[in-house]
Short mmCIF file of C-alpha atoms and ligand atoms in Angstrom, two decimals:
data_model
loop_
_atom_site.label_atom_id
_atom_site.label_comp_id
_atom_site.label_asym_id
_atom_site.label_seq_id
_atom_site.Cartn_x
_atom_site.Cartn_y
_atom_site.Cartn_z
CA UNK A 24 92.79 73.52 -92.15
CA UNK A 25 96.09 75.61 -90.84
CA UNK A 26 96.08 78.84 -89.38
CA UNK A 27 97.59 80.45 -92.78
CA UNK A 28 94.70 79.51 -94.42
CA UNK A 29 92.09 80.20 -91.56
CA UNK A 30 93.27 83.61 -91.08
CA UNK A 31 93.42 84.05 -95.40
CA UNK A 32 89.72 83.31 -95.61
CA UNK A 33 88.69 85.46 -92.49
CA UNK A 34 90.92 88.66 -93.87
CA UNK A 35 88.77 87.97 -97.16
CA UNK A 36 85.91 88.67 -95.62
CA UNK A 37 86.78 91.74 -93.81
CA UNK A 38 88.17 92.73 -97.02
CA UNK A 39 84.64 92.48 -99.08
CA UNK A 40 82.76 94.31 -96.21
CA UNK A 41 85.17 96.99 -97.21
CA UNK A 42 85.71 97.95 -93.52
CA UNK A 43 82.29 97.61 -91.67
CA UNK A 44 83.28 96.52 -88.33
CA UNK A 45 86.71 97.81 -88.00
CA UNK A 46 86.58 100.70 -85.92
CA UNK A 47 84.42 102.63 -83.53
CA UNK A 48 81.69 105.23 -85.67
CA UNK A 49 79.87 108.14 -83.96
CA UNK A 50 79.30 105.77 -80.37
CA UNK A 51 76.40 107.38 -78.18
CA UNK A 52 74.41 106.93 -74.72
CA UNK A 53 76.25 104.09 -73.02
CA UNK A 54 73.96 100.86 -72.13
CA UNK A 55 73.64 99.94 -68.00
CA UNK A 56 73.64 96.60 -68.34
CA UNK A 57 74.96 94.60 -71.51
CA UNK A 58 72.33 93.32 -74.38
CA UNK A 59 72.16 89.88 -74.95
CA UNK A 60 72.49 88.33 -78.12
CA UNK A 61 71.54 84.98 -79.63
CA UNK A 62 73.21 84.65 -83.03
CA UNK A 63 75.74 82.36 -84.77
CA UNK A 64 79.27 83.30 -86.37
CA UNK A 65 78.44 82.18 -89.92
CA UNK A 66 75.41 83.75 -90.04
CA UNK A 67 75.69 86.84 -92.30
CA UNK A 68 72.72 88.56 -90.76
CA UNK A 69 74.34 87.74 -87.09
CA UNK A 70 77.31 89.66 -88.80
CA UNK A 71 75.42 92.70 -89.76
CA UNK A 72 74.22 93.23 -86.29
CA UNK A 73 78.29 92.23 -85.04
CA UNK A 74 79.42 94.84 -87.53
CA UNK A 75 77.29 97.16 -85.42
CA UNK A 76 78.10 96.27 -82.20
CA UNK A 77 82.05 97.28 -83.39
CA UNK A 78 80.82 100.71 -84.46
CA UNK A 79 78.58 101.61 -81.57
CA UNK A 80 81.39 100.20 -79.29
CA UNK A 81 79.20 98.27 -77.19
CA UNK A 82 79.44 95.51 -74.99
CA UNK A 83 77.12 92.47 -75.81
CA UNK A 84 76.63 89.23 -73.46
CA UNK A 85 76.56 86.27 -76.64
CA UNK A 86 74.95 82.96 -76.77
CA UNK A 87 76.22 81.11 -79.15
CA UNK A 88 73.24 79.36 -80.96
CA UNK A 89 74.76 76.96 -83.96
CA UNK A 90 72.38 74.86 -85.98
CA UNK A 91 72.18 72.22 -84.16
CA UNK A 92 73.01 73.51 -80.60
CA UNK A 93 71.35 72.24 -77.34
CA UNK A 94 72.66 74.85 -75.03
CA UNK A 95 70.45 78.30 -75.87
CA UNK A 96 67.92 77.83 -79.03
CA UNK A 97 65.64 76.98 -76.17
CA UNK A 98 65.77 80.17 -74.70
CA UNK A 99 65.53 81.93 -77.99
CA UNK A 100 62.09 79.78 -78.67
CA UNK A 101 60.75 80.55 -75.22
CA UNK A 102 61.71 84.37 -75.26
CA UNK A 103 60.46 85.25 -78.91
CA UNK A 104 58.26 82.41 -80.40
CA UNK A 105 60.50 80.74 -83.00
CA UNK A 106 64.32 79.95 -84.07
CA UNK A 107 66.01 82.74 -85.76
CA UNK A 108 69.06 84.31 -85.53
CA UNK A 109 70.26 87.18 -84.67
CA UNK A 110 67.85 87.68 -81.81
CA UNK A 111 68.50 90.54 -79.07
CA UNK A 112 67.69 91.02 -76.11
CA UNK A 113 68.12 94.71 -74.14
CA UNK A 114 67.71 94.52 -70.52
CA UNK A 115 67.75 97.87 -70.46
CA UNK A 116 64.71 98.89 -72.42
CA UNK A 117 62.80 95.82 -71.97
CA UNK A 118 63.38 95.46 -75.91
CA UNK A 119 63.47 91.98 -77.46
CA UNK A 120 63.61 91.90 -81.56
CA UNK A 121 64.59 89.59 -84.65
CA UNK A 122 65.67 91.02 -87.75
CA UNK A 123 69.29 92.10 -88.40
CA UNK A 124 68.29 95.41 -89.86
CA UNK A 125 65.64 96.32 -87.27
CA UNK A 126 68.43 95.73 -84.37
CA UNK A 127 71.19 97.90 -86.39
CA UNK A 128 68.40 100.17 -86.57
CA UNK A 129 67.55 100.25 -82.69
CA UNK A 130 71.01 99.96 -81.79
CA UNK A 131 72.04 103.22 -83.65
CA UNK A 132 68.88 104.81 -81.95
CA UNK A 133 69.52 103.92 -78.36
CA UNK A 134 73.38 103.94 -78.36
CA UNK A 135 74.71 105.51 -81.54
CA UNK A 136 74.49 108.97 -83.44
CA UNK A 137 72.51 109.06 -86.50
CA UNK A 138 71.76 106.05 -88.74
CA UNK A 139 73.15 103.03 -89.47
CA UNK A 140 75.42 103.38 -92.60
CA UNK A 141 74.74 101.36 -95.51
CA UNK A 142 76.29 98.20 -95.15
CA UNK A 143 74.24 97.95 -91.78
CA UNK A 144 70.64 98.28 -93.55
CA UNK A 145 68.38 95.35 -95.77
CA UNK A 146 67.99 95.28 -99.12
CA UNK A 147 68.71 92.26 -101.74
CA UNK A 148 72.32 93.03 -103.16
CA UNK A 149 73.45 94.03 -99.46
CA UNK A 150 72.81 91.01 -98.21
CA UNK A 151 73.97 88.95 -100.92
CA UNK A 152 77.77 90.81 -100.12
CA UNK A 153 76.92 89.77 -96.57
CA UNK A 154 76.29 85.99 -97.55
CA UNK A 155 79.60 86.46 -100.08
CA UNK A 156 81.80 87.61 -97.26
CA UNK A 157 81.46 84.38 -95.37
CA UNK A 158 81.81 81.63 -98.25
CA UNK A 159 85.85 82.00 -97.79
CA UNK A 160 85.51 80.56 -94.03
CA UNK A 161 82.79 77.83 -95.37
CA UNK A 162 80.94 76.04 -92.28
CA UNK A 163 83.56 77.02 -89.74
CA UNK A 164 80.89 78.53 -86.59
CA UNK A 165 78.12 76.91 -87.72
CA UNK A 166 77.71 73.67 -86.13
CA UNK A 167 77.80 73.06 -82.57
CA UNK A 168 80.14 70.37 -80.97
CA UNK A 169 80.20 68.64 -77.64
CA UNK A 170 81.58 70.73 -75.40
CA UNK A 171 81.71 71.60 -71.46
CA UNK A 172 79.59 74.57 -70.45
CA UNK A 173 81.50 77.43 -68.74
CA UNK A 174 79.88 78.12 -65.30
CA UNK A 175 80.77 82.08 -65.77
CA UNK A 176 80.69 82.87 -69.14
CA UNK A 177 84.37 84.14 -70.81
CA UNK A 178 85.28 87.11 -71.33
CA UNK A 179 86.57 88.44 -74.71
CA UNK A 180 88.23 91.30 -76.29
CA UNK A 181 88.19 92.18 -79.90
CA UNK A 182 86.26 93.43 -83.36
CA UNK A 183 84.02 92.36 -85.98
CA UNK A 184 86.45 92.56 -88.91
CA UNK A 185 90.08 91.49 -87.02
CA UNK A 186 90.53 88.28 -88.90
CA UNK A 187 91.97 86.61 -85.63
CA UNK A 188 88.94 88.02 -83.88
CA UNK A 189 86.62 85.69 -85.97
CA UNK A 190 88.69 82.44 -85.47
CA UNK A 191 88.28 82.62 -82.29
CA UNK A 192 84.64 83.32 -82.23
CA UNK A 193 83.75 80.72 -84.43
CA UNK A 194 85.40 78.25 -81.48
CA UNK A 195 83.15 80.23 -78.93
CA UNK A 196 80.10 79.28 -80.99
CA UNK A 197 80.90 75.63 -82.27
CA UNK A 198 81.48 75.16 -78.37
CA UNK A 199 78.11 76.86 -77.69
CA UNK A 200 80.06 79.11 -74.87
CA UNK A 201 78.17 82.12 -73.61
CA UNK A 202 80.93 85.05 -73.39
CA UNK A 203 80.56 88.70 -73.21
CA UNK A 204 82.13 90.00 -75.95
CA UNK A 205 83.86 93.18 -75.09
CA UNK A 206 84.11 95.32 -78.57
CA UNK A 207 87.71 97.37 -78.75
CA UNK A 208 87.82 98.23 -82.00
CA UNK A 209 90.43 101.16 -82.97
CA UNK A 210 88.86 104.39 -81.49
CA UNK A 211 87.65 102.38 -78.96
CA UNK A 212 88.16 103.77 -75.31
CA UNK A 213 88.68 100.51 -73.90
CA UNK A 214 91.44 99.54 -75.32
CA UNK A 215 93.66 101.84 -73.54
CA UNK A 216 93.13 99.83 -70.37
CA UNK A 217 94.08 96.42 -71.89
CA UNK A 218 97.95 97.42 -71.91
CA UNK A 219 98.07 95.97 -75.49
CA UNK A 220 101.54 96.27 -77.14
CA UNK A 221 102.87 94.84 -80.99
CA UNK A 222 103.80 91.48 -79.87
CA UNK A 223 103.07 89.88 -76.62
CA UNK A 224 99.76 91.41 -75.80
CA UNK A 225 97.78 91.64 -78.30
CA UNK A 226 93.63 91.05 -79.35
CA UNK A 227 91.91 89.30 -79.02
CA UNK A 228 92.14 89.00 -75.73
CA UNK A 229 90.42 86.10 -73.52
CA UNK A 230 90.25 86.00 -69.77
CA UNK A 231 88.31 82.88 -68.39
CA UNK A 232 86.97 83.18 -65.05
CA UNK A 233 86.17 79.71 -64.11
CA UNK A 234 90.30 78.79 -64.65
CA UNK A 235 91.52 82.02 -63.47
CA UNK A 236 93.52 82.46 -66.98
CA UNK A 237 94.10 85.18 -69.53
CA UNK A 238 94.89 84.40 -73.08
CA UNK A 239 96.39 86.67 -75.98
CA UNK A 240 96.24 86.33 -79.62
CA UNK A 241 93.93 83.76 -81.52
CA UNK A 242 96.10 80.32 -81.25
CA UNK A 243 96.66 80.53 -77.79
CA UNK A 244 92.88 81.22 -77.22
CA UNK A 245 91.78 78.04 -79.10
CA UNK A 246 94.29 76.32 -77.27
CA UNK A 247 92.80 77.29 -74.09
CA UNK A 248 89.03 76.52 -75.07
CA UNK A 249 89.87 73.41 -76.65
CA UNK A 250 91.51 71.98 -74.18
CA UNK A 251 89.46 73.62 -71.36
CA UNK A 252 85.34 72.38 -73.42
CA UNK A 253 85.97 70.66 -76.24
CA UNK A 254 84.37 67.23 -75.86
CA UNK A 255 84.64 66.49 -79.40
CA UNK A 256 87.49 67.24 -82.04
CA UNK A 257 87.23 70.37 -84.58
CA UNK A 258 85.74 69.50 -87.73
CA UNK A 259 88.40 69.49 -90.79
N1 GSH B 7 65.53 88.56 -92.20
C1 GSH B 7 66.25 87.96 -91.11
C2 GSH B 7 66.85 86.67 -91.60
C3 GSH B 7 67.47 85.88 -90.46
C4 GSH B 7 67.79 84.46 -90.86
O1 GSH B 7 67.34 83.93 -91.89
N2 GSH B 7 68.62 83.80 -90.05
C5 GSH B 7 68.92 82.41 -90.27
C6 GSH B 7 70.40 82.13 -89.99
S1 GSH B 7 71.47 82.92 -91.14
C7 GSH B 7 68.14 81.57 -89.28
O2 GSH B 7 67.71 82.05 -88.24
N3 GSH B 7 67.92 80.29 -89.60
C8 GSH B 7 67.21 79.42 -88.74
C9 GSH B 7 68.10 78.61 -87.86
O3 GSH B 7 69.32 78.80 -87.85
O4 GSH B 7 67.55 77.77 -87.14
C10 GSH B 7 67.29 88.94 -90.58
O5 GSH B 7 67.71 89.84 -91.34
O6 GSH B 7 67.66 88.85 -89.41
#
């Protein structure tokens, strides 16, 4: 599929969660240590708890767990008794929980102010706009493919809804590469560190510790990881 047509299908999504995950919303207490996450890109309920992680401005340690990946649905098993996705894990608090809506829900208590909005709770016709959103970027980030495994995992700048954010997540996930996900959504006070300008440096951003490289924008980032842990081609 090309890039125009990649990037089309991502921006449609954003577009029908009418702007959940685009910016930073009421942030609170700030987390020690980063939460861990198990979840998959084309998972809508992954994406409610993603949408989240954008508005509360956190930072979030992911393991990409695709259908059929070998690398972490272990871990999720052993940890919390059965395969589902999302699945968090705050080191903080001791807390470990399934259920998109329940995590929104802690998250907003422990680091936010107030409750989730809307888009961020259950309920039958919100998460049939969740499932929607994705059907433009079809199975792209949900099936795993041979790949290396990072020693350290990546590190990645971005947010929920940036179109080019997504593409390269779902190559994170098909790749099954942990990465801490570094949210810097506008109103986000990290971004003012990242020296980000219109053209040259601009999210997301990837640096990869285990090559001693920094990546901007999404082609050169799939570039990198491809080359870098691919062990088998992308799927057309
Ligand atoms: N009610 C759950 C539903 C979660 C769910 O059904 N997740 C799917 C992925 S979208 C899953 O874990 N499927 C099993 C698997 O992928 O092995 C929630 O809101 O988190």
């Amino acid at each position: 599929m090309s890039g125009r047509r990649a990037l089309a299908g991502a921006r449609i999504a954003s577009w029908l969660r009418g702007g959940a995950g685009s910016r930073v919303a009421r942030p609170g207490a700030r987390p020690k240590e980063p939460l861990v996450l198990y979840e998959f890109e084309a998972c809508p309920f992954c994406r409610r708890v993603r949408e989240a992680v954008t508005r509360l401005d956190l930072e979030v340690l992911v393991r990409p767990c695709p259908k059929d990946g070998q690398r972490y649905r272990d871990e999720v098993r052993e940890l919390g008794g059965r395969e589902q996705f999302p699945f968090l894990i705050d080191p903080n608090t001791g807390a470990a929980m399934y259920e998109s809506a329940e995590i929104v829900a802690y998250l907003h208590r422990e680091y936010g102010q107030g409750a989730p909005p809307a888009s961020g709770q259950a309920g039958a016709l919100r998460t049939a706009l969740l499932v929607a959103s994705g059907l433009g970027r079809g199975a792209a980030g949900s099936r795993s493919r041979a790949s290396r495994s990072p020693g350290t995992p990546l590190l990645l700048y971005g947010y929920e809804a940036q179109p080019a954010s997504r593409l390269v997540r779902e190559v994170l996930c098909e790749l099954e590469l942990a990465h801490l996900l570094r949210s810097a959504a506008p109103g986000s006070a990290r971004r003012a560190g990242l020296g980000l300008d219109a053209h040259t440096r601009v999210l997301p951003l990837l640096f990869d510790p285990n090559t001693g490289s920094e990546r901007s924008g999404w082609r050169a980032i799939v570039r990198h990881l491809e080359d870098q842990y691919a062990l088998a081609p992308k799927r057309r």
